[in-house]
mmCIF file of C-alpha atoms and ligand atoms in Angstrom:
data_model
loop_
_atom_site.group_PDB
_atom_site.id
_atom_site.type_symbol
_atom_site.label_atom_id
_atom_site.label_comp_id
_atom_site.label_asym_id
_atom_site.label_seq_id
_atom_site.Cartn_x
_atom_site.Cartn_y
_atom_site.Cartn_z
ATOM 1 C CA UNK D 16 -29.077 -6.902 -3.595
ATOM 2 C CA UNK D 17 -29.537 -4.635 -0.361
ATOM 3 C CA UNK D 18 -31.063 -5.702 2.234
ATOM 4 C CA UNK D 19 -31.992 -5.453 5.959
ATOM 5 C CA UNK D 20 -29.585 -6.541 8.852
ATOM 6 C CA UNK D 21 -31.779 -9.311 10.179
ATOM 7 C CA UNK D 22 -32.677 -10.648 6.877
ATOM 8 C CA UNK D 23 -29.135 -10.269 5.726
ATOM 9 C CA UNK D 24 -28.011 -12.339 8.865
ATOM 10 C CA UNK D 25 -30.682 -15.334 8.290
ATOM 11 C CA UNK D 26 -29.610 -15.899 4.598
ATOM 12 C CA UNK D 27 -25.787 -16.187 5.852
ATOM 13 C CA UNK D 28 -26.161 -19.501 7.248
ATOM 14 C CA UNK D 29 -27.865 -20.638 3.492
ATOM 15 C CA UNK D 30 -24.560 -19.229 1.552
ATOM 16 C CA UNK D 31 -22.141 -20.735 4.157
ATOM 17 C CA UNK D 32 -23.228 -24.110 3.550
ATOM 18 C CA UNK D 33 -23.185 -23.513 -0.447
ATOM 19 C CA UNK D 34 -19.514 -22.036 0.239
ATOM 20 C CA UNK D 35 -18.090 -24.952 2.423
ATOM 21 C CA UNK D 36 -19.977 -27.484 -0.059
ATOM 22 C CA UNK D 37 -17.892 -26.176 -3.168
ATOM 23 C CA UNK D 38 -14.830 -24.559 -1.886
ATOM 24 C CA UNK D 39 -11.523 -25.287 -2.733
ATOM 25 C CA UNK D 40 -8.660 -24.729 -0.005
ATOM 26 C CA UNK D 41 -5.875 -22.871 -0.404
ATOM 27 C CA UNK D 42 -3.474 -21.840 2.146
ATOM 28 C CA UNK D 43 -0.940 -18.762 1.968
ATOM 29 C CA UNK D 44 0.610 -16.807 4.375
ATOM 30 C CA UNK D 45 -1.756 -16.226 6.829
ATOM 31 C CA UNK D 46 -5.102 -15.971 5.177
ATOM 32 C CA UNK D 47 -6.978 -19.162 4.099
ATOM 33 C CA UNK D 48 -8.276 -19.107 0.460
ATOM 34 C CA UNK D 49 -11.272 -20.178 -0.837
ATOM 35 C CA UNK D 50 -11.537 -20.171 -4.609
ATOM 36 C CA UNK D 51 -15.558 -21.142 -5.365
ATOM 37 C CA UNK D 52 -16.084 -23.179 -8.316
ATOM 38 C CA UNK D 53 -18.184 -22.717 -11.085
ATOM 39 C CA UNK D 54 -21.236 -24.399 -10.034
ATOM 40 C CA UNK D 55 -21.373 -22.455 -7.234
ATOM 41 C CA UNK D 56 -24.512 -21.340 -6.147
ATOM 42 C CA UNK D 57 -25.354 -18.137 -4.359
ATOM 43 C CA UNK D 58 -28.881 -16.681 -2.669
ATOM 44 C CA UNK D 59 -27.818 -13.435 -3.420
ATOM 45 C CA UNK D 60 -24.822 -11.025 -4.177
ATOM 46 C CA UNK D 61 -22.936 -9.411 -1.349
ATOM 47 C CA UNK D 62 -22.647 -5.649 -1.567
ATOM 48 C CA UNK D 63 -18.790 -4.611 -0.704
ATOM 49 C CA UNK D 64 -18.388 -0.257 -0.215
ATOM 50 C CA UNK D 65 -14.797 0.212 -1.052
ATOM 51 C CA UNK D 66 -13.431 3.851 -0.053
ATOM 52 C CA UNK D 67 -10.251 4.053 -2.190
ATOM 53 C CA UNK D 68 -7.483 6.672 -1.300
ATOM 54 C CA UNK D 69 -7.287 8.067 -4.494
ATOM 55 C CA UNK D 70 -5.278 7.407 -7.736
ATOM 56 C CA UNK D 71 -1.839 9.371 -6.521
ATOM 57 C CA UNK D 72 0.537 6.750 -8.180
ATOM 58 C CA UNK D 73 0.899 3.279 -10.227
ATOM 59 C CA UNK D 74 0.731 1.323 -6.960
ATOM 60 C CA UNK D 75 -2.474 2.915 -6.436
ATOM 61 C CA UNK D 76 -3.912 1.887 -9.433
ATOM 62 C CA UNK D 77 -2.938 -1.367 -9.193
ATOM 63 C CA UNK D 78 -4.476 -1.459 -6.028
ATOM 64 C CA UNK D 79 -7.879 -0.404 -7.125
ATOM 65 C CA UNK D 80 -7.985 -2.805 -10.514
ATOM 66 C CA UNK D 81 -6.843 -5.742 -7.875
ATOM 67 C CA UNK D 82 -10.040 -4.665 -6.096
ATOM 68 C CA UNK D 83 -11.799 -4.054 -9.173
ATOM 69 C CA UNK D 84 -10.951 -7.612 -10.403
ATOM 70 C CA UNK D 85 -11.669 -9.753 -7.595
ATOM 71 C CA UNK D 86 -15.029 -8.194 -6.630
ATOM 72 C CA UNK D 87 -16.760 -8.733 -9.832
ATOM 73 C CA UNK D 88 -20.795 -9.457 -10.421
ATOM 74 C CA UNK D 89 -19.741 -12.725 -11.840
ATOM 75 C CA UNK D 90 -18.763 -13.353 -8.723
ATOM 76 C CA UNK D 91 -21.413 -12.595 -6.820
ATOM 77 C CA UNK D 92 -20.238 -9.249 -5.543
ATOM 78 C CA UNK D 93 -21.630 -5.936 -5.851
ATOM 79 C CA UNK D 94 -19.078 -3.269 -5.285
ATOM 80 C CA UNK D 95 -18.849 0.336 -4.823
ATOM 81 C CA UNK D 96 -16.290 2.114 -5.398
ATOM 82 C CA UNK D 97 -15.287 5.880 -3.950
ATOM 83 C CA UNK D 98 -12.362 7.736 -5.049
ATOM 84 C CA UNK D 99 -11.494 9.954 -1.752
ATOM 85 C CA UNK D 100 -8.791 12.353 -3.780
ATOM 86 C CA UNK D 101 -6.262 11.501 -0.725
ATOM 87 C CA UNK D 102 -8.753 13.432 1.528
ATOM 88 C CA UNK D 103 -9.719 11.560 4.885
ATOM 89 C CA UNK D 104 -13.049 14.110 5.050
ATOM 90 C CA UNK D 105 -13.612 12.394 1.293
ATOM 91 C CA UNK D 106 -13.325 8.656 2.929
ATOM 92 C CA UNK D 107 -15.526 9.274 6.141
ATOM 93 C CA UNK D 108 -18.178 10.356 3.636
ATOM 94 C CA UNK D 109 -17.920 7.211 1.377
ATOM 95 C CA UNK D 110 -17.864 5.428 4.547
ATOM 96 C CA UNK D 111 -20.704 6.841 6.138
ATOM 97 C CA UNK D 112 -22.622 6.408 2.684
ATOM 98 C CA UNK D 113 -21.927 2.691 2.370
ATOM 99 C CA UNK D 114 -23.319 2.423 6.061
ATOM 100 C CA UNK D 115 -26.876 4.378 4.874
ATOM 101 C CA UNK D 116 -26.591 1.923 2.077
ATOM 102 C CA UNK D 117 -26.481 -1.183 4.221
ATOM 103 C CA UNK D 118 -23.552 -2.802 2.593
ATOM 104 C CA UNK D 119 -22.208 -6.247 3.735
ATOM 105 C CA UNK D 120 -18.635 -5.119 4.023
ATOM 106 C CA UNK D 121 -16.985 -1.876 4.021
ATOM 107 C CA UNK D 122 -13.638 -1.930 2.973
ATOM 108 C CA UNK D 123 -10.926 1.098 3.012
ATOM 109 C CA UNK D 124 -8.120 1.785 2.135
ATOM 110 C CA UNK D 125 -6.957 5.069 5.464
ATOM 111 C CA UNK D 126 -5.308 7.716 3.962
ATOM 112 C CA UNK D 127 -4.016 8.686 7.497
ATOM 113 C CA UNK D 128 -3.495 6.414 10.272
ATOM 114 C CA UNK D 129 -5.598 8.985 13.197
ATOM 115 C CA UNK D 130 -8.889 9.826 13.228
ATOM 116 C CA UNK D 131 -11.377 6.956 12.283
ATOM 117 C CA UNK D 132 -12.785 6.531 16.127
ATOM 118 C CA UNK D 133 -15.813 8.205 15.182
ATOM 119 C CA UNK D 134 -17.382 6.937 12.177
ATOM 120 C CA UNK D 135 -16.053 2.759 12.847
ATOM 121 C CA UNK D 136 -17.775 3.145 15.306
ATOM 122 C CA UNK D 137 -20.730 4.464 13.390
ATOM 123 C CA UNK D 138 -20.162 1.201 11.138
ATOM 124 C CA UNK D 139 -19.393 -0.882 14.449
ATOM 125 C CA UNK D 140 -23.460 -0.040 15.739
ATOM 126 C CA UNK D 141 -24.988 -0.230 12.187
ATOM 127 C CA UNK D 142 -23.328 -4.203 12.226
ATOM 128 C CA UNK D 143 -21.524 -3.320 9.005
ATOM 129 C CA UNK D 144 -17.947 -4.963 9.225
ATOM 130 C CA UNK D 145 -14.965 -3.075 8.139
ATOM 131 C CA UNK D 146 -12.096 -4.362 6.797
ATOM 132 C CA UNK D 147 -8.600 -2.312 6.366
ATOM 133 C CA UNK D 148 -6.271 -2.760 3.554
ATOM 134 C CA UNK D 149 -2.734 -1.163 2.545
ATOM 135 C CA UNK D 150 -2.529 1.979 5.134
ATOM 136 C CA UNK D 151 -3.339 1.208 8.988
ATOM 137 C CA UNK D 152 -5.387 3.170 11.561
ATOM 138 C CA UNK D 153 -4.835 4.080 14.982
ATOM 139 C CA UNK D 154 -8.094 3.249 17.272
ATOM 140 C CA UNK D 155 -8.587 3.467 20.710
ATOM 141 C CA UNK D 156 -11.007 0.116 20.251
ATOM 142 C CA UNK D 157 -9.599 -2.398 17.796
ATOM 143 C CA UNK D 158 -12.719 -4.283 17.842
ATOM 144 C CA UNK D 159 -14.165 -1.272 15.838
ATOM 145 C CA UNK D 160 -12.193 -3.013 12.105
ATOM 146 C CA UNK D 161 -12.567 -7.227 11.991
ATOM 147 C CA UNK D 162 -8.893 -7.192 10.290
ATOM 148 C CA UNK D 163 -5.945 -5.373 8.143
ATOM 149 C CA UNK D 164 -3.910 -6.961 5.342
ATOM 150 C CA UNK D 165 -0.953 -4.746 4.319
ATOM 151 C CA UNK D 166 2.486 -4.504 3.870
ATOM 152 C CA UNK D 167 5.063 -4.327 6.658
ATOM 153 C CA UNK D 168 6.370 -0.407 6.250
ATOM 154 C CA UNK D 169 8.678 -0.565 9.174
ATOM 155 C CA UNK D 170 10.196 -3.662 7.220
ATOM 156 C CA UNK D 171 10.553 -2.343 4.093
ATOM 157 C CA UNK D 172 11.891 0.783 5.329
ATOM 158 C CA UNK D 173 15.079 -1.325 7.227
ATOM 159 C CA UNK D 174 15.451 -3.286 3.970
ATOM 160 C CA UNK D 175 16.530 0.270 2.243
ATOM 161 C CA UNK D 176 18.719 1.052 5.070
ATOM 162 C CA UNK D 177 20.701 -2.326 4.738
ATOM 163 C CA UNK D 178 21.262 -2.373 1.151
ATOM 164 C CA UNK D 179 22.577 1.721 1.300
ATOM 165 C CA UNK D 180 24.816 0.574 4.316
ATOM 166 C CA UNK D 181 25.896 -2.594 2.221
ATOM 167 C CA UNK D 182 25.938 -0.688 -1.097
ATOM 168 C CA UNK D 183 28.328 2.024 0.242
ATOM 169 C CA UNK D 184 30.552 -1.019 2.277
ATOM 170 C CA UNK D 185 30.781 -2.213 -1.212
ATOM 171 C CA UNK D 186 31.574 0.801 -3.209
ATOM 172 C CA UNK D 187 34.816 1.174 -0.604
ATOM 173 C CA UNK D 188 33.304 4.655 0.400
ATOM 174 C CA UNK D 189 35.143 4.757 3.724
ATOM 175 C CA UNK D 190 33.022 5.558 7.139
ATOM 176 C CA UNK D 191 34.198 8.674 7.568
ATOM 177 C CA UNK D 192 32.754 10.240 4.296
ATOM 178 C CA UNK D 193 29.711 12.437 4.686
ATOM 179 C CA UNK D 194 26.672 11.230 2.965
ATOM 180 C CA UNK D 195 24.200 13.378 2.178
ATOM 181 C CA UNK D 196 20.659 11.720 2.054
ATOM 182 C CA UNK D 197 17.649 13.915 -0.139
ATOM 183 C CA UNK D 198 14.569 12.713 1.642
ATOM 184 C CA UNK D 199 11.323 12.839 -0.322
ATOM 185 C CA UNK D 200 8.496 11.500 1.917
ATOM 186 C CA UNK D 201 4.921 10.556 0.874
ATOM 187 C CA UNK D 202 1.622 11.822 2.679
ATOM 188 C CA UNK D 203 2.432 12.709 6.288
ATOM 189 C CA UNK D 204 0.678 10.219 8.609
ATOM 190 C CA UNK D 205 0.041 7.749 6.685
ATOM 191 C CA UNK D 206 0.793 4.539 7.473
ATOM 192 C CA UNK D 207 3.680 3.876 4.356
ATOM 193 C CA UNK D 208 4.975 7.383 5.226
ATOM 194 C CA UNK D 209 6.031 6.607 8.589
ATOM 195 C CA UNK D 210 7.597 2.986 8.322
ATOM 196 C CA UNK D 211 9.796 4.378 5.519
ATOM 197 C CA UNK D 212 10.241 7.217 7.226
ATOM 198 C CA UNK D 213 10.944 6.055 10.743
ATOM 199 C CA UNK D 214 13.413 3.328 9.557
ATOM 200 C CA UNK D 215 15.339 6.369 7.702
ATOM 201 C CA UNK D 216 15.779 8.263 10.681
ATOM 202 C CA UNK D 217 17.085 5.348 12.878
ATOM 203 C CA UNK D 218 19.385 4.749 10.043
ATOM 204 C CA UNK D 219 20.717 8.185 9.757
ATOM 205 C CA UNK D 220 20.763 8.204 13.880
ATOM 206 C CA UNK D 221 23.103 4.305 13.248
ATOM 207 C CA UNK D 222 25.458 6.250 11.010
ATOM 208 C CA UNK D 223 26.940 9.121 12.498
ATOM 209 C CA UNK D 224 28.635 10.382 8.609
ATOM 210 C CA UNK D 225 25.029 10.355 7.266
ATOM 211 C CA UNK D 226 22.241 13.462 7.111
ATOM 212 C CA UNK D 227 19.722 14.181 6.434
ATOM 213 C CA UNK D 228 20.302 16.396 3.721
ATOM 214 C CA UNK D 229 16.875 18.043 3.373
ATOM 215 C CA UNK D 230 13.212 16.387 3.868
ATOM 216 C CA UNK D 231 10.484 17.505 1.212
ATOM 217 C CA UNK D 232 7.077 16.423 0.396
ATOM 218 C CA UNK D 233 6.186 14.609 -2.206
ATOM 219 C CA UNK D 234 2.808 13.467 -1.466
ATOM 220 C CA UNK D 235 3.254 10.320 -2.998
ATOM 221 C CA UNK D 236 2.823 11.868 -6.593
ATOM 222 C CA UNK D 237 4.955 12.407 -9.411
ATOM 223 C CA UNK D 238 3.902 16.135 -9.837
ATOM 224 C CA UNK D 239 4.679 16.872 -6.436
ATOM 225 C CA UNK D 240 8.147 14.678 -5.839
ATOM 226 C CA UNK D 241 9.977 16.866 -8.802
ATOM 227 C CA UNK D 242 8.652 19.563 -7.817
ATOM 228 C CA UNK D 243 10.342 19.965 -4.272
ATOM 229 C CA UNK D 244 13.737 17.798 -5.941
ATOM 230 C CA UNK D 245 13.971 20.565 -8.105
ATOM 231 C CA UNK D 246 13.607 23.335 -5.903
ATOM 232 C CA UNK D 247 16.438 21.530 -3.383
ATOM 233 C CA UNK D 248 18.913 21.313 -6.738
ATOM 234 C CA UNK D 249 17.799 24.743 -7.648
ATOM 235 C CA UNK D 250 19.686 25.425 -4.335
ATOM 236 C CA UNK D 251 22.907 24.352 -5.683
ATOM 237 C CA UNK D 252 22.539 21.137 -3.292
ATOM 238 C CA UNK D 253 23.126 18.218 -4.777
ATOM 239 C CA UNK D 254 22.811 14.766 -2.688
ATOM 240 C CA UNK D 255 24.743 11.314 -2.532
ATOM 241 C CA UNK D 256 21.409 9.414 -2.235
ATOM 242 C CA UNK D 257 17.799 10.159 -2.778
ATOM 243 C CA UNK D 258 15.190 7.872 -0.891
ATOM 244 C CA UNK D 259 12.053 8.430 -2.259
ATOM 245 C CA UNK D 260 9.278 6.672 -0.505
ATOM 246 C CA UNK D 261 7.417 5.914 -3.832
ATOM 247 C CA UNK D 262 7.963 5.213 -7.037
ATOM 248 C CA UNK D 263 6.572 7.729 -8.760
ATOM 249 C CA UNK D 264 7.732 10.463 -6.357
ATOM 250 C CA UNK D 265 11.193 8.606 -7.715
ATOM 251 C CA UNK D 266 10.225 9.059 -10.997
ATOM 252 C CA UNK D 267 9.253 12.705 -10.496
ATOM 253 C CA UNK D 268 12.976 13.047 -8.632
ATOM 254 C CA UNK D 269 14.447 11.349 -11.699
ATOM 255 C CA UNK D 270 12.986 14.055 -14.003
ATOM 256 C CA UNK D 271 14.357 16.769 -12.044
ATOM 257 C CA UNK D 272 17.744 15.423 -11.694
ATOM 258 C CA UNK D 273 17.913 14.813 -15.428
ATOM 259 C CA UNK D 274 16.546 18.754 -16.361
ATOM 260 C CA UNK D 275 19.334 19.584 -13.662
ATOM 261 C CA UNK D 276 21.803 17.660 -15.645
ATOM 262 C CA UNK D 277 22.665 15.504 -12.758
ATOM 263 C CA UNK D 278 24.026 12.021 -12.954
ATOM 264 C CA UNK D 279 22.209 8.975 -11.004
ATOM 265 C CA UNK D 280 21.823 5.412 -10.590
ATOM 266 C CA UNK D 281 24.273 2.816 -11.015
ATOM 267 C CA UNK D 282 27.001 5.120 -13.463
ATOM 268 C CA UNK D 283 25.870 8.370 -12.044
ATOM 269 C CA UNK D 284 26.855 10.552 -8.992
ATOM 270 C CA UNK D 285 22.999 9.971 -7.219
ATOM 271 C CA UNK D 286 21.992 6.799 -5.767
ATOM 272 C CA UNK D 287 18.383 6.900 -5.962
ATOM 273 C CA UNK D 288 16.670 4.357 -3.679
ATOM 274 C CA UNK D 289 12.785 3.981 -3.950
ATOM 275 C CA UNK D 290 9.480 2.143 -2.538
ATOM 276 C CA UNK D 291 6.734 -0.199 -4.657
ATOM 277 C CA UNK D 292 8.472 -1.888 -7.759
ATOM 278 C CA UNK D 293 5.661 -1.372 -9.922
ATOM 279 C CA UNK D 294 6.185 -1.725 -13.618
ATOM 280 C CA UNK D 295 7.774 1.972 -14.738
ATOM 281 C CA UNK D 296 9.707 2.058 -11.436
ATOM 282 C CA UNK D 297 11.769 -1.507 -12.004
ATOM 283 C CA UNK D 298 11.889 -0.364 -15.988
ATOM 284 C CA UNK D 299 14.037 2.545 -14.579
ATOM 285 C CA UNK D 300 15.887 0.328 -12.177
ATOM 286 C CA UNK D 301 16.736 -2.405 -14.916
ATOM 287 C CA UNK D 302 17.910 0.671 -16.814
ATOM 288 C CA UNK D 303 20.382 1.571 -14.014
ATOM 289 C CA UNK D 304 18.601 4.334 -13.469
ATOM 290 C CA UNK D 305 17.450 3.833 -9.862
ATOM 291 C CA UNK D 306 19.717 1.747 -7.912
ATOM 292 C CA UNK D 307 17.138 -0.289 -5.488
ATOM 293 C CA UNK D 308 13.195 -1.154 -5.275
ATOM 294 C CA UNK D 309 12.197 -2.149 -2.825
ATOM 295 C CA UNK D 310 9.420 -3.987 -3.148
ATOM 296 C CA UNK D 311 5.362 -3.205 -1.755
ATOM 297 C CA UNK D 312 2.221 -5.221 -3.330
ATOM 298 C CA UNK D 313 -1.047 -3.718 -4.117
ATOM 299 C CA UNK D 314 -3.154 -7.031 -5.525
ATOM 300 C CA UNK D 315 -4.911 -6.894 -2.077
ATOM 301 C CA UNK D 316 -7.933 -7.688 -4.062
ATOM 302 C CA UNK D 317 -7.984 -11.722 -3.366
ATOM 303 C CA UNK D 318 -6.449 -11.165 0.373
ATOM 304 C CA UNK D 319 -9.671 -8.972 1.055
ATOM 305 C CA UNK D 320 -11.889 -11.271 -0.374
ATOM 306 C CA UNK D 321 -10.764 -14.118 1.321
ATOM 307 C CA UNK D 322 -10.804 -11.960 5.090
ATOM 308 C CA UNK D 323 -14.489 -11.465 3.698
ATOM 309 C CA UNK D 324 -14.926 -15.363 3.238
ATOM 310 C CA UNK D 325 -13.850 -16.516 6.614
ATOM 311 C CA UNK D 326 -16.260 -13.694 8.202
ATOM 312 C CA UNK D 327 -19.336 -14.907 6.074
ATOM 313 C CA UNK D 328 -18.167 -18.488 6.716
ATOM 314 C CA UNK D 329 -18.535 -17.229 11.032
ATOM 315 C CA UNK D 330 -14.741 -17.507 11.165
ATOM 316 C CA UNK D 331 -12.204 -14.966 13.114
ATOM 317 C CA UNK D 332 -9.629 -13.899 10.358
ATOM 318 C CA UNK D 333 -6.716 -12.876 12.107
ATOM 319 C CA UNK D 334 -6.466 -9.243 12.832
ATOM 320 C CA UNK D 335 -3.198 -8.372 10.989
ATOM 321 C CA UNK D 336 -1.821 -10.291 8.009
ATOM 322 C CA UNK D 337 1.450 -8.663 6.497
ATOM 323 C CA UNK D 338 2.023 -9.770 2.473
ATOM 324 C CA UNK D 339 6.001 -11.139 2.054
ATOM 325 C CA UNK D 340 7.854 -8.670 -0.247
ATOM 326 C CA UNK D 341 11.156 -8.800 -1.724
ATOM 327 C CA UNK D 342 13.729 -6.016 -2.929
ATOM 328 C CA UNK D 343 15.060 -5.407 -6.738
ATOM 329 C CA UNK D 344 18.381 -4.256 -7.963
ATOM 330 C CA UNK D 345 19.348 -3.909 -11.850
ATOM 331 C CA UNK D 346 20.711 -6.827 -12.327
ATOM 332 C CA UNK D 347 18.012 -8.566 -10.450
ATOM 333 C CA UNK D 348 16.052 -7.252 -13.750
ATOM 334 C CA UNK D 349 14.851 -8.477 -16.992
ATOM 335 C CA UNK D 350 12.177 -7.683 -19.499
ATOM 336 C CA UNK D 351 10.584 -10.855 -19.213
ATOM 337 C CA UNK D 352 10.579 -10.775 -15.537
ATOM 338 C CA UNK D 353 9.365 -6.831 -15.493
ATOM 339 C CA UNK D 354 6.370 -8.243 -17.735
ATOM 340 C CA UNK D 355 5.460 -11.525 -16.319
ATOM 341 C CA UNK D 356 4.407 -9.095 -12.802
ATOM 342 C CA UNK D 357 0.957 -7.944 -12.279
ATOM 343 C CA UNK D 358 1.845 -4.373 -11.840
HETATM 344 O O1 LIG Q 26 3.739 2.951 -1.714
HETATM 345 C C1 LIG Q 26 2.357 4.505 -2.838
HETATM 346 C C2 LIG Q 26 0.920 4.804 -2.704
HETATM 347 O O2 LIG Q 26 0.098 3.041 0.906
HETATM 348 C C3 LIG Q 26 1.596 1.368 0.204
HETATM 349 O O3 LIG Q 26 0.653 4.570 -1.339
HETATM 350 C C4 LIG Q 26 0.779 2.535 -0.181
HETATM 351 C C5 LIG Q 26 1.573 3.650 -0.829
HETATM 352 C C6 LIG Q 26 2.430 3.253 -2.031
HETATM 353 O O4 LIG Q 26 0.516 5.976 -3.207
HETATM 354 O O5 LIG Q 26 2.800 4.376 -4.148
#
């Protein structure tokens, strides 16, 4: 149900007291769970505008059924749901929609990190909290989101660069030797772009026999990563290592260096290093097809909703809360472990 700001903020108080009477407790990381049990009772539903960055890759669709799942009318959420088609003019839209709407939380998922000032603070003076997930933004007021729960791109990014400079120690490729690195980015200025991205460079800038061999676009899709792999091999150039900063931009690479007839993986001449270890990515890693995934979760449905909890229960969730990931080789691999994951 929709409904006015002042009568939305006088039946808070009612729900709080029905949340902290049946709430269980559970702690991870740094946001506080509350799982509400089945006799829970609720005034009314809350209305939750999600602006989505689109449906580019597996990650993202994990991301939006995580969403999908937690915020359910069972429940006691109402949620709306806008695809933005990786266009930020898309999300300000949904955004500004949800706001005409009244919704209790606005939730969104930046396609970009620049350019929000203007309509948070639209949200900010229509009292409609927003809450980031996955990509960041860059604000001149941080008051203007109540908090972000993502993954730590910088992080992952430094992970890759370890294992290739432990990987190569390993493989007795002596210092000297030039390696070649194929770099196929996802969606300039996003957030997951420029961790991976940045953490490349300073690798490349560490080793002073690696380049950059080339750096292409793939958007973050499948269609676009073999696209510009192919054109690069179509050159004649063929890399040591390709770091894709997704997995299906890896995938995409994968089908172009197969069509070129090019070995890669753990038997072949390509090391192929990629970004999300969702379910076809780590299929083709167990396969020894893609030598490292590195590991980035999408199930920010239940983080979100509990971020959404503390605020209805008058709490300050903390601003930034960064999910723990790990890193997958093929023999880290099994079919039973591949299925037993959520995406
Ligand atoms: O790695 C990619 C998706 O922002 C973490 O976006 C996300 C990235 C993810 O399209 O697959």
């Amino acid at each position: 149900m929709r409904m006015g700001r002042s009568e939305r903020e006088s039946r808070t108080a009612g729900r709080v007291a029905a949340l902290a009477a049946s709430a269980a407790l559970l702690l991870t990381g740094c946001i506080r769970q509350e799982l509400p049990q089945a006799e829970e009772t609720r005034e009314d539903i809350l209305v939750v505008g999600f602006s989505e960055v689109g449906a580019e890759s597996d990650w993202r669709v994990a991301n939006t059924e995580s969403m999908r799942h937690t915020f359910t009318e069972e429940k006691g959420y109402e949620l709306l749901f806008d695809d933005a088609k990786q266009k930020q003019g898309n999300q300000i839209k949904a955004i500004r929609n949800y706001i005409l709407q009244e919704v209790d939380y606005i939730v969104f998922a930046p396609v970009v990190e620049d350019g929000w000032d203007e309509v948070l603070k639209e949200a900010k003076e229509a009292k409609v909290p927003v809450i980031v997930v996955d990509r960041m933004v860059q604000v001149e007021d941080e008051s203007l989101f109540a908090a972000w729960v993502g993954s730590d791109f910088h992080q992952e990014g430094k992970v890759a660069v370890e294992w290739l400079e432990r990987y190569l120690e390993e493989k007795g490729r002596s210092e000297e030797a030039d390696v070649s690195i194929l770099h196929v980015q996802g969606t300039i200025g996003s957030s997951a772009q420029i961790g991976r991205t940045e953490e490349l460079v300073a690798g490349v800038a560490a080793h002073p026999n690696w380049r950059i061999l080339d750096q292409v676009p793939g958007e973050f899709t499948q269609a676009k990563s073999y696209e510009v792999v192919a054109e690069v091999l179509e050159r004649g150039e063929v890399p040591d290592v390709i770091y894709c900063e997704n997995d299906v931009s890896a995938l995409g690479a994968l089908q172009a260096l197969d069509e070129a007839g090019i070995s890669h993986g753990v038997e072949g001449d390509v090391i192929v290093i990629t970004f999300d270890a969702a379910r076809a990515g780590l299929t083709a890693c167990m396969d020894g097809q893609i030598n490292l995934e590195v590991e980035c979760n999408p199930l920010h449905g239940p983080r979100v909703e509990a971020i959404i909890r503390q605020l209805e229960a008058g709490e300050t969730p903390e601003k930034y809360c960064y999910v723990e990931e790990t890193y997958f080789e093929p023999g880290d691999l099994t079919e039973e472990l591949i299925a037993a994951r959520e995406y």
